[in-house]
PDB file of C-alpha atoms in Angstrom:
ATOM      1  CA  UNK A 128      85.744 145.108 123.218  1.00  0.00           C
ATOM      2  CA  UNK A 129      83.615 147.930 121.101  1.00  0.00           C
ATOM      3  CA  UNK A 130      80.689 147.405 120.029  1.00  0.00           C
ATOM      4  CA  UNK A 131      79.447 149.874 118.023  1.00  0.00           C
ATOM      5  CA  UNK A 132      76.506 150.901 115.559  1.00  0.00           C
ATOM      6  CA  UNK A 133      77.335 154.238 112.727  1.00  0.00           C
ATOM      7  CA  UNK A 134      74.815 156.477 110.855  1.00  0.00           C
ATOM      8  CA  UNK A 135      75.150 159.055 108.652  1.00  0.00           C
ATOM      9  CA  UNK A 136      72.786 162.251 109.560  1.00  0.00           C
ATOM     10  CA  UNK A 137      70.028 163.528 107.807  1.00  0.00           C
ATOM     11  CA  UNK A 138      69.349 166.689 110.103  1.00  0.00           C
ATOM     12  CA  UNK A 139      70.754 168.133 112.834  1.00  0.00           C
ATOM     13  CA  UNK A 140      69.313 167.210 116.237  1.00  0.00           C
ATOM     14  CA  UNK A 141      67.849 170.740 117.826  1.00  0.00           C
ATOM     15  CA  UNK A 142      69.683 172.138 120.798  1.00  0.00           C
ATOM     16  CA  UNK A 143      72.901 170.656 120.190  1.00  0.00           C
ATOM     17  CA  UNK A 144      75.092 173.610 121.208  1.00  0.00           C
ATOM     18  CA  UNK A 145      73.950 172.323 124.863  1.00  0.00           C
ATOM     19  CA  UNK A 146      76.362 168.934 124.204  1.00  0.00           C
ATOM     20  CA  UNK A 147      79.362 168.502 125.558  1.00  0.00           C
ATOM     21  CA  UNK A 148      81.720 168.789 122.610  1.00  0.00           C
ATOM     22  CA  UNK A 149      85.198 167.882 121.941  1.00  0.00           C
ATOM     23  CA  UNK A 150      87.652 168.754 119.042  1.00  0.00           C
ATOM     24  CA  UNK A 151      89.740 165.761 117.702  1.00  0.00           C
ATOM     25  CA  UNK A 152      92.418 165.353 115.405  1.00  0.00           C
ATOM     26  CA  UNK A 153      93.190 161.906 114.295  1.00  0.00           C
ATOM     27  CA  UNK A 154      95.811 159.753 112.628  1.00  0.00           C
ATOM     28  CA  UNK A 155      96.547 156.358 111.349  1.00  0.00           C
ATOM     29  CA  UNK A 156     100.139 154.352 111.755  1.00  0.00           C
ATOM     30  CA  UNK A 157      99.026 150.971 110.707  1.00  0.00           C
ATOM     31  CA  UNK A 158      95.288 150.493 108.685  1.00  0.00           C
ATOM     32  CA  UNK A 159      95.479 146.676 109.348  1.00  0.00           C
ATOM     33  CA  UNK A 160      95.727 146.611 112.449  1.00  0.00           C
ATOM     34  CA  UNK A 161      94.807 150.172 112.909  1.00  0.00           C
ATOM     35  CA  UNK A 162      97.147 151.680 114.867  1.00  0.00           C
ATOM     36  CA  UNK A 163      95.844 155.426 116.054  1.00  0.00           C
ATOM     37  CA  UNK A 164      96.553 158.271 117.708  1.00  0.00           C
ATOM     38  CA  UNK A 165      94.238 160.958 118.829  1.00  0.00           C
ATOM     39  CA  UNK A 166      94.155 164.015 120.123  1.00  0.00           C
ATOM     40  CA  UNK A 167      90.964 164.954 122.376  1.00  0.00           C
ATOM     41  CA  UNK A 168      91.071 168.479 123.274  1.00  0.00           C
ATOM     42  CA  UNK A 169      93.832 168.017 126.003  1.00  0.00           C
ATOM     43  CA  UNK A 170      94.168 164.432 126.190  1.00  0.00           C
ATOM     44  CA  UNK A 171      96.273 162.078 123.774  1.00  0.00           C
ATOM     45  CA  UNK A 172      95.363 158.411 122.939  1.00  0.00           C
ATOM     46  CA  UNK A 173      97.450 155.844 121.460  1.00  0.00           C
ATOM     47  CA  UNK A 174      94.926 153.102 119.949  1.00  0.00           C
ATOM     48  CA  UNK A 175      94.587 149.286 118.842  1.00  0.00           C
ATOM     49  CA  UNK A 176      91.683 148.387 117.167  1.00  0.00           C
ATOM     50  CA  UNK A 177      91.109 144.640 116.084  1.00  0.00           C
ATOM     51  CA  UNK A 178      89.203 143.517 113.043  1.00  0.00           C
ATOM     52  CA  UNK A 179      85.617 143.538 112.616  1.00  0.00           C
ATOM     53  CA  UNK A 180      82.779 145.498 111.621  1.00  0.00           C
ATOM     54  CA  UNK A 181      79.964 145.835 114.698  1.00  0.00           C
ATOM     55  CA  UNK A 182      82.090 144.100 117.317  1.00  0.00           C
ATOM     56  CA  UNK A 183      85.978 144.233 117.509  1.00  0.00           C
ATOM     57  CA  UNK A 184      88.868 144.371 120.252  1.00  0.00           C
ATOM     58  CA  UNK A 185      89.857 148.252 121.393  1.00  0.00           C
ATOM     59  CA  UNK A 186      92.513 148.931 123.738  1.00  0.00           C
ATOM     60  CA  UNK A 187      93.554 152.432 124.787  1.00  0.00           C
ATOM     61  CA  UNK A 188      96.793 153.845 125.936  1.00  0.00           C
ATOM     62  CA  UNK A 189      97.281 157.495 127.025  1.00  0.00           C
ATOM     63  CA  UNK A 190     100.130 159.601 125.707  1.00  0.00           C
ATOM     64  CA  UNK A 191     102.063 162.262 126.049  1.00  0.00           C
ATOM     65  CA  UNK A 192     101.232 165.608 124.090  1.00  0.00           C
ATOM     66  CA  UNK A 193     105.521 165.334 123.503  1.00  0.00           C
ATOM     67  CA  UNK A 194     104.667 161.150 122.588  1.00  0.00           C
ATOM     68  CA  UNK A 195     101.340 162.352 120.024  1.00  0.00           C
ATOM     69  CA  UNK A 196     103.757 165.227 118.465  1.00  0.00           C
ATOM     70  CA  UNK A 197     106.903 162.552 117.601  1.00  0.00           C
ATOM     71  CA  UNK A 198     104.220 160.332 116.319  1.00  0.00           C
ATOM     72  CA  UNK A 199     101.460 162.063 114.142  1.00  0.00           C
ATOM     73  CA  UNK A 200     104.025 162.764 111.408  1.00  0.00           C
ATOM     74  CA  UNK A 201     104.763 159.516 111.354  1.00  0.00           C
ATOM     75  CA  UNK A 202     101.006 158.683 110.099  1.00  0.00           C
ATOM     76  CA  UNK A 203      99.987 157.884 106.760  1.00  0.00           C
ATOM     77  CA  UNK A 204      97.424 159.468 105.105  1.00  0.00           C
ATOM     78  CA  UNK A 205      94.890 162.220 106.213  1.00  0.00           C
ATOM     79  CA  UNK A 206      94.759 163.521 109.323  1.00  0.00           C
ATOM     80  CA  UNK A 207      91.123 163.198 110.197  1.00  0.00           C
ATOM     81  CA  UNK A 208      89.842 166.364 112.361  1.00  0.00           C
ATOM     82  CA  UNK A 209      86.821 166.733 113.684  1.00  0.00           C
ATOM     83  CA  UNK A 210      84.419 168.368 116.204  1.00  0.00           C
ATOM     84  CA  UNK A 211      82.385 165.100 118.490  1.00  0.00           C
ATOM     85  CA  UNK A 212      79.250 166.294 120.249  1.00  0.00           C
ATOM     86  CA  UNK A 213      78.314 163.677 123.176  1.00  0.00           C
ATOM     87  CA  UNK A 214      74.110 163.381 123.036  1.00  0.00           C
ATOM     88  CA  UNK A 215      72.918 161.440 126.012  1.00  0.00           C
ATOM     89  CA  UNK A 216      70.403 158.612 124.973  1.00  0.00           C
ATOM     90  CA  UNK A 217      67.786 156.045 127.389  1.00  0.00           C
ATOM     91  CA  UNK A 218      69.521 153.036 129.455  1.00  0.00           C
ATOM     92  CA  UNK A 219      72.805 154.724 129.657  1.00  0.00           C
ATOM     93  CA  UNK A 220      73.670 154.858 126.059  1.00  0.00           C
ATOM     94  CA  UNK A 221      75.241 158.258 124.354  1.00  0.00           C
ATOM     95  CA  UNK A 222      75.602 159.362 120.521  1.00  0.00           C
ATOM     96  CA  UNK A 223      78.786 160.411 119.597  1.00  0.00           C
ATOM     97  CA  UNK A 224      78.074 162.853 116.349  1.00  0.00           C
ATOM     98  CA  UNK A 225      80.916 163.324 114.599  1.00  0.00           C
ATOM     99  CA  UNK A 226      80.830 166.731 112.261  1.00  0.00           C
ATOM    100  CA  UNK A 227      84.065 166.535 110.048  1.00  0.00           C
ATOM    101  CA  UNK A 228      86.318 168.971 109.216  1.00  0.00           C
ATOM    102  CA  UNK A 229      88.961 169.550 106.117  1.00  0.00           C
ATOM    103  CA  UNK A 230      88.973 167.342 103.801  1.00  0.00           C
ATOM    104  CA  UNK A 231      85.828 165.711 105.000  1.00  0.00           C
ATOM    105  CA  UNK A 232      84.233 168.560 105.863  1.00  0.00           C
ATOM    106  CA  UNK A 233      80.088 168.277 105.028  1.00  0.00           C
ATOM    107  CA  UNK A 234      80.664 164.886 106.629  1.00  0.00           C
ATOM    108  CA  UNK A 235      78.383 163.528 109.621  1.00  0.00           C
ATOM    109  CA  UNK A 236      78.645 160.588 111.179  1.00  0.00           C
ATOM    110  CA  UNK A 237      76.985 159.070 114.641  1.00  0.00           C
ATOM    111  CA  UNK A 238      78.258 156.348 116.267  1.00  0.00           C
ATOM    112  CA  UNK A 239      76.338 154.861 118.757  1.00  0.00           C
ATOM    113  CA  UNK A 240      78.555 152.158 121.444  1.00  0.00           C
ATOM    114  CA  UNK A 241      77.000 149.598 123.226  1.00  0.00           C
ATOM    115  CA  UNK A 242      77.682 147.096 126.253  1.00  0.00           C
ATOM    116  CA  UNK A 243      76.537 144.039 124.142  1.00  0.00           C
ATOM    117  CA  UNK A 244      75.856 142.464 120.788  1.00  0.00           C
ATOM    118  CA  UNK A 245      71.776 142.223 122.086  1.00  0.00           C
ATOM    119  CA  UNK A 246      71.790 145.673 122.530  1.00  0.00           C
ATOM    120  CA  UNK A 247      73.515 146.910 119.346  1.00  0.00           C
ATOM    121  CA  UNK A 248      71.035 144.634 117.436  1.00  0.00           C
ATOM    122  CA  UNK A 249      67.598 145.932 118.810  1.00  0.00           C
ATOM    123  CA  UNK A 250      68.698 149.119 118.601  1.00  0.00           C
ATOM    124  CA  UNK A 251      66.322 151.572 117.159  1.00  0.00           C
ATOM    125  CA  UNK A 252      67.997 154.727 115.742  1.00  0.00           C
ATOM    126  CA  UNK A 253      66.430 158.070 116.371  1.00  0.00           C
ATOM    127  CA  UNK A 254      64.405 160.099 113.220  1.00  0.00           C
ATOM    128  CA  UNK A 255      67.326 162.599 112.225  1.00  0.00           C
ATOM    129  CA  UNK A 256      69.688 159.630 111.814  1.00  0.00           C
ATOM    130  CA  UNK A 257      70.054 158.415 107.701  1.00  0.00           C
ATOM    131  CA  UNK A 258      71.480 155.165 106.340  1.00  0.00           C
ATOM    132  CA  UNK A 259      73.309 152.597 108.777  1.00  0.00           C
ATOM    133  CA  UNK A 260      77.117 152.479 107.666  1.00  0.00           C
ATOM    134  CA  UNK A 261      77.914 150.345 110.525  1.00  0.00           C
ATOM    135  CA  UNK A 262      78.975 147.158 107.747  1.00  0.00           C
ATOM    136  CA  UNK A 263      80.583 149.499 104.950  1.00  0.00           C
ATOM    137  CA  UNK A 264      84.217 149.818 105.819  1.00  0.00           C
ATOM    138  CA  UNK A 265      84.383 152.961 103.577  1.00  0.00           C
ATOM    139  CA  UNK A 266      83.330 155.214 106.911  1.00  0.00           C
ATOM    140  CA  UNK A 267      85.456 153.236 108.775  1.00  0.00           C
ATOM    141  CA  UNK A 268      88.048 156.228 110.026  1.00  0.00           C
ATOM    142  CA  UNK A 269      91.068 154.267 109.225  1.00  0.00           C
ATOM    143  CA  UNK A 270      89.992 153.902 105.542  1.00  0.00           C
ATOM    144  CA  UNK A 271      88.860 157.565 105.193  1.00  0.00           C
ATOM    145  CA  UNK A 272      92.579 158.219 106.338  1.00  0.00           C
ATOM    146  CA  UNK A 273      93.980 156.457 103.166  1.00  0.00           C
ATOM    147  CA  UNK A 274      91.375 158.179 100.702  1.00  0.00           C
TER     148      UNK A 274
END
């Protein structure tokens, strides 16, 4: 299950060349369900994401770099790429800040995952964070992929 919170970003948080950061590239075979596969640096992801908004089911397979290359042209859509910086936060949570690249570059995004629906709901966003996107499905990945 993910339960997740998303923000765009008014500023930049200082220091964050000190974050672990990752470079993704991203594609959709299926929008409903989405059906994804991801490339994380060195490691590929095949992923199953149910419906929802705040709350929905998430299962994760690993791939193959061989497996990722048959099936990204297979994707419809944009290829989403993107560099994730991983900002540690109290009681064990983490931001994941998401600055886009190509066609969505000028795009940020932080995504906030939580281990319950209590949690996610009492959450209290830092001060660089803007407006909550969490309930508009137009920054859901999978829909930027069919723009």
């Amino acid at each position: 299950m993910e339960i997740e919170r998303k923000f765009l970003i008014k500023t930049l948080p200082a220091n964050l060349e000190a974050c672990p950061c990752h470079q993704i590239e991203q594609a959709y075979l299926c929008t409903s369900p989405v059906i994804r596969v991801r490339r994380q640096d060195d490691e590929y992801i095949l992923t199953y994401k149910g419906s929802g908004m705040m709350v929905r089911e998430e299962y994760n397979l690993p791939l193959t770099r061989e497996a990722y290359s048959h099936l990204l042209p297979k994707a419809d859509g944009n290829i989403l790429t993107k560099k994730r910086y991983v900002i540690p936060l109290a009681d064990a949570l983490k931001i994941e800040l998401d600055i886009f690249e190509g066609k969505f570059a000028g795009l940020q995004m932080a995504e906030v995952e939580f281990p319950d629906e209590e949690s996610a709901n009492t959450f209290l966003p830092p001060d660089w964070f803007g407006e909550e996107v969490t309930w508009n499905p137009d920054y859901h990945n999978s829909a930027m992929s069919m723009r």
